[in-house]
Tab-separated table of C-alpha atoms in Angstrom:
chain	number	residue	atom	x	y	z
A	1	MET	CA	118.298	89.754	106.207
A	2	THR	CA	120.363	86.367	106.011
A	3	ASP	CA	121.282	85.215	102.731
A	4	ALA	CA	118.223	84.167	99.984
A	5	PRO	CA	116.712	80.365	100.076
A	6	ALA	CA	117.686	78.232	97.445
A	7	THR	CA	115.463	78.441	95.069
A	8	PRO	CA	114.836	74.478	95.001
A	9	THR	CA	114.377	72.316	91.074
A	10	PRO	CA	110.651	71.641	91.228
A	11	PRO	CA	108.957	68.223	91.082
A	12	PRO	CA	107.543	66.988	87.683
A	13	ALA	CA	104.016	67.571	88.969
A	14	ILE	CA	104.774	71.231	89.573
A	15	GLU	CA	106.495	71.591	86.589
A	16	ALA	CA	103.711	70.267	84.759
A	17	VAL	CA	101.445	73.026	86.458
A	18	MET	CA	103.855	75.305	84.853
A	19	ARG	CA	104.072	75.350	81.844
A	20	GLU	CA	99.417	75.035	81.497
A	21	GLN	CA	99.574	78.051	83.337
A	22	ALA	CA	102.096	79.388	80.656
A	23	LEU	CA	99.814	78.984	78.173
A	24	ALA	CA	97.625	80.641	80.383
A	25	VAL	CA	99.648	83.594	81.087
A	26	GLY	CA	99.824	83.839	76.638
A	27	TYR	CA	96.521	85.345	76.585
A	28	ALA	CA	97.157	87.948	78.570
A	29	PRO	CA	98.338	91.348	77.102
A	30	ALA	CA	101.924	91.718	75.818
A	31	SER	CA	102.659	94.508	78.464
A	32	ALA	CA	101.424	92.669	81.619
A	33	ARG	CA	103.586	88.659	80.387
A	34	GLU	CA	105.903	88.793	82.518
A	35	GLY	CA	104.421	90.225	85.887
A	36	PHE	CA	101.705	87.925	85.445
A	37	ALA	CA	104.238	84.772	85.053
A	38	ALA	CA	106.942	86.724	87.855
A	39	LEU	CA	103.601	86.214	90.116
A	40	LEU	CA	102.835	82.402	89.699
A	41	ASP	CA	106.366	82.328	90.066
A	42	LEU	CA	105.764	83.535	93.687
A	43	ASP	CA	102.949	80.722	94.383
A	44	HIS	CA	105.258	78.448	93.587
A	45	GLN	CA	108.109	79.187	95.101
A	46	LEU	CA	105.898	79.330	98.744
A	47	ALA	CA	104.196	76.225	97.981
A	48	SER	CA	108.191	74.292	97.631
A	49	ILE	CA	108.579	75.742	100.996
A	50	LEU	CA	105.182	73.847	102.863
A	51	GLN	CA	105.886	71.020	100.000
A	52	SER	CA	110.186	70.473	101.033
A	53	THR	CA	110.278	71.346	104.739
A	54	THR	CA	109.120	68.490	107.001
A	55	GLU	CA	110.029	70.738	110.394
A	56	PRO	CA	106.895	73.368	111.154
A	57	MET	CA	109.540	75.448	113.035
A	58	ILE	CA	112.059	75.175	109.466
A	59	GLY	CA	109.132	76.093	107.263
A	60	GLN	CA	107.779	79.400	109.753
A	61	MET	CA	111.437	80.363	109.402
A	62	ARG	CA	112.035	80.349	105.352
A	63	LEU	CA	107.902	82.084	105.270
A	64	THR	CA	109.043	84.526	107.757
A	65	TRP	CA	112.383	85.409	105.123
A	66	TRP	CA	109.749	85.905	102.386
A	67	TYR	CA	107.751	88.216	104.414
A	68	GLU	CA	110.405	90.040	105.111
A	69	ALA	CA	112.305	90.378	101.819
A	70	LEU	CA	108.703	91.250	100.503
A	71	GLU	CA	108.398	93.901	102.025
A	72	LYS	CA	112.042	95.165	101.677
A	73	LEU	CA	111.779	94.957	98.272
A	74	ASP	CA	109.618	98.603	98.561
A	75	ARG	CA	112.518	100.383	99.734
A	76	GLU	CA	115.737	98.073	98.751
A	77	PRO	CA	117.587	96.507	95.682
A	78	ALA	CA	115.635	92.800	94.915
A	79	PRO	CA	118.281	90.483	96.516
A	80	ALA	CA	120.266	87.850	94.421
A	81	HIS	CA	117.188	86.395	93.816
A	82	PRO	CA	115.137	85.236	90.231
A	83	VAL	CA	111.877	85.277	92.060
A	84	LEU	CA	112.513	88.951	93.634
A	85	GLN	CA	114.886	90.108	90.658
A	86	ARG	CA	111.470	89.582	88.476
A	87	LEU	CA	108.506	90.933	91.201
A	88	ALA	CA	110.719	93.693	91.000
A	89	ALA	CA	111.516	94.180	87.358
A	90	SER	CA	108.317	93.612	85.972
A	91	VAL	CA	105.491	93.729	88.856
A	92	LEU	CA	106.764	97.066	91.114
A	93	PRO	CA	106.183	98.649	87.623
A	94	GLY	CA	102.352	97.372	87.117
A	95	GLY	CA	101.712	99.415	90.112
A	96	VAL	CA	101.923	96.560	93.641
A	97	ARG	CA	103.688	96.860	96.000
A	98	GLY	CA	105.990	94.613	97.846
A	99	ALA	CA	103.730	94.912	101.312
A	100	ASP	CA	100.974	94.358	98.970
A	101	LEU	CA	102.638	91.174	98.544
A	102	ALA	CA	103.275	89.893	101.593
A	103	PRO	CA	100.178	89.060	103.346
A	104	MET	CA	99.951	85.721	100.944
A	105	ILE	CA	102.608	84.301	103.352
A	106	GLU	CA	99.862	84.590	106.203
A	107	GLY	CA	97.646	82.044	103.859
A	108	TRP	CA	100.863	79.495	103.407
A	109	GLU	CA	101.137	80.003	107.317
A	110	ALA	CA	97.849	78.955	107.988
A	111	LEU	CA	98.522	75.182	106.122
A	112	LEU	CA	101.527	74.782	108.811
A	113	ASP	CA	101.434	71.840	110.096
A	114	ASP	CA	101.413	72.126	114.255
A	115	GLY	CA	99.281	69.275	114.921
A	116	GLU	CA	95.228	71.052	114.630
A	117	PRO	CA	93.423	69.924	112.794
A	118	LEU	CA	92.816	72.479	109.777
A	119	ASP	CA	89.175	73.790	109.984
A	120	ASP	CA	87.204	75.733	108.144
A	121	GLU	CA	88.675	78.926	109.426
A	122	ARG	CA	92.177	77.758	108.167
A	123	VAL	CA	90.869	77.304	104.898
A	124	ALA	CA	89.451	80.900	104.934
A	125	LEU	CA	92.333	82.166	105.722
A	126	HIS	CA	94.668	80.179	102.606
A	127	GLY	CA	92.296	81.364	100.084
A	128	LYS	CA	92.255	84.561	101.014
A	129	ALA	CA	95.441	85.390	101.740
A	130	ARG	CA	97.275	82.917	99.166
A	131	GLY	CA	94.565	83.009	96.085
A	132	GLY	CA	92.766	86.260	97.020
A	133	VAL	CA	96.232	88.707	97.117
A	134	LEU	CA	97.631	87.495	94.214
A	135	PHE	CA	95.083	87.359	91.712
A	136	ALA	CA	93.817	91.126	92.398
A	137	SER	CA	97.526	91.675	92.155
A	138	ILE	CA	97.250	89.806	88.909
A	139	GLY	CA	93.935	91.955	87.844
A	140	ARG	CA	95.843	95.721	88.825
A	141	LEU	CA	98.833	94.495	85.736
A	142	LEU	CA	95.713	93.728	83.825
A	143	GLY	CA	94.169	96.737	84.689
A	144	GLY	CA	91.228	96.884	86.796
A	145	GLU	CA	87.847	93.939	87.267
A	146	ARG	CA	87.152	92.840	91.022
A	147	TRP	CA	89.778	89.208	90.678
A	148	GLU	CA	89.511	88.318	95.041
A	149	PRO	CA	87.147	86.022	94.358
A	150	LEU	CA	88.097	84.307	91.680
A	151	GLY	CA	91.441	84.052	93.618
A	152	ILE	CA	89.802	82.574	96.520
A	153	ALA	CA	87.740	80.245	94.915
A	154	TRP	CA	90.920	79.145	93.358
A	155	ALA	CA	93.387	78.475	95.472
A	156	LYS	CA	90.490	76.305	98.027
A	157	ALA	CA	90.275	73.808	94.488
A	158	ASP	CA	94.296	73.505	94.456
A	159	LEU	CA	94.006	73.126	98.092
A	160	ALA	CA	91.432	70.604	97.848
A	161	GLY	CA	93.428	68.946	95.284
A	162	HIS	CA	96.380	68.309	97.122
A	163	ILE	CA	94.674	66.905	100.781
A	164	SER	CA	94.503	63.496	102.135
A	165	ASP	CA	92.001	63.297	104.237
A	166	LYS	CA	89.013	62.549	101.024
A	167	VAL	CA	86.149	63.291	103.574
A	168	LEU	CA	88.402	66.742	103.971
A	169	SER	CA	89.296	67.538	100.438
A	170	ASP	CA	85.802	66.915	99.006
A	171	ARG	CA	84.007	69.729	101.363
A	172	ILE	CA	86.889	72.132	100.218
A	173	GLY	CA	86.454	71.353	96.300
A	174	VAL	CA	82.559	71.462	96.872
A	175	GLN	CA	83.121	74.547	98.392
A	176	ALA	CA	85.409	75.601	95.477
A	177	LEU	CA	83.373	74.570	92.631
A	178	GLY	CA	79.792	76.546	94.389
A	179	GLU	CA	82.781	79.552	94.443
A	180	LEU	CA	84.142	79.240	91.221
A	181	ALA	CA	80.248	79.284	89.436
A	182	THR	CA	79.655	82.787	91.137
A	183	ALA	CA	82.863	84.524	90.148
A	184	LEU	CA	83.223	82.804	86.740
A	185	SER	CA	79.762	83.515	85.482
A	186	PRO	CA	80.819	86.757	84.433
A	187	LYS	CA	82.214	86.453	80.495
A	188	ARG	CA	85.446	88.579	80.688
A	189	ALA	CA	87.399	91.175	79.119
A	190	ARG	CA	89.440	89.384	76.477
A	191	GLY	CA	92.503	90.530	77.448
A	192	ALA	CA	91.771	88.920	81.213
A	193	ARG	CA	90.808	85.931	79.779
A	194	GLY	CA	93.918	84.042	81.146
A	195	LEU	CA	93.390	84.944	84.611
A	196	SER	CA	89.778	83.703	84.809
A	197	GLY	CA	91.920	81.066	82.908
A	198	LEU	CA	93.382	79.874	85.818
A	199	GLY	CA	90.034	79.283	87.614
A	200	VAL	CA	88.526	77.044	84.350
A	201	LEU	CA	91.490	75.602	84.804
A	202	ALA	CA	90.729	75.182	89.146
A	203	ARG	CA	86.910	73.827	87.864
A	204	GLU	CA	88.265	71.732	84.859
A	205	GLY	CA	90.443	69.916	88.625
A	206	LEU	CA	87.494	69.617	90.079
A	207	ARG	CA	84.911	67.636	88.013
A	208	HIS	CA	87.688	65.793	86.140
A	209	PRO	CA	90.292	64.891	88.507
A	210	ASP	CA	92.179	62.017	86.211
A	211	ARG	CA	93.293	64.628	83.949
A	212	LEU	CA	96.300	65.950	85.443
A	213	PRO	CA	97.339	69.518	83.868
A	214	GLY	CA	99.031	69.033	80.962
A	215	HIS	CA	96.402	66.856	79.869
A	216	PRO	CA	95.470	67.638	76.510
A	217	LEU	CA	91.534	68.129	77.184
A	218	ARG	CA	92.048	70.416	80.279
A	219	ALA	CA	94.577	72.761	77.303
A	220	ALA	CA	91.547	72.815	74.485
A	221	ARG	CA	89.308	74.186	77.481
A	222	LEU	CA	91.184	76.870	78.228
A	223	ALA	CA	92.192	77.704	74.730
A	224	TRP	CA	88.030	78.028	74.221
A	225	HIS	CA	87.814	80.081	77.370
A	226	GLY	CA	90.709	82.232	75.724
A	227	LEU	CA	88.685	82.160	72.593
A	228	THR	CA	85.333	82.878	73.675
A	229	GLY	CA	85.233	83.713	77.079
A	230	ARG	CA	82.818	80.937	78.514
């Protein structure tokens, strides 16, 4: 394996998302917070590859590095990369293997610009491999419940907010809203409301696109969900 790629400084928009997600992590049990945050860091790391790469082949190479690095966490010490070291220290002890996380790469590969339109199949793959795997892994740290459907809907909602094609964005957003409504209908246990809170924030983003991450009304909505489960 080659040396670990450098971790880029996140742009302000991503920093705002990370701060907002940190509020959600605070609703998790103390024993799971570090792992919860580490898994979100992994998602941001993978997102940054697509946001900072203009050549699909370079993006593919960087994603391949991460796929191999995640798989090797199960049998080798973590390389000198802060995200991988956090995963090894706080996620693997919770029963989540690196091989469980590696499929997230496929979700990001589905978005690489190969000149072909972003069709429903690729959107579905992104939702399942990115959000489904991420939420299932965080859910394992929290101790149970089936989180994949909410993760898939969350990933689609996030994708809809980052697509410049309004027709496509609206179509994915409508689909995500329907899936979020179903996935958020059960009232979650108090210790799991940080994770379900991410779904609530995703729904707020679709309903109120003018309220960007960090908006006080989004924080208030998350706090209400943390308190009541609604």
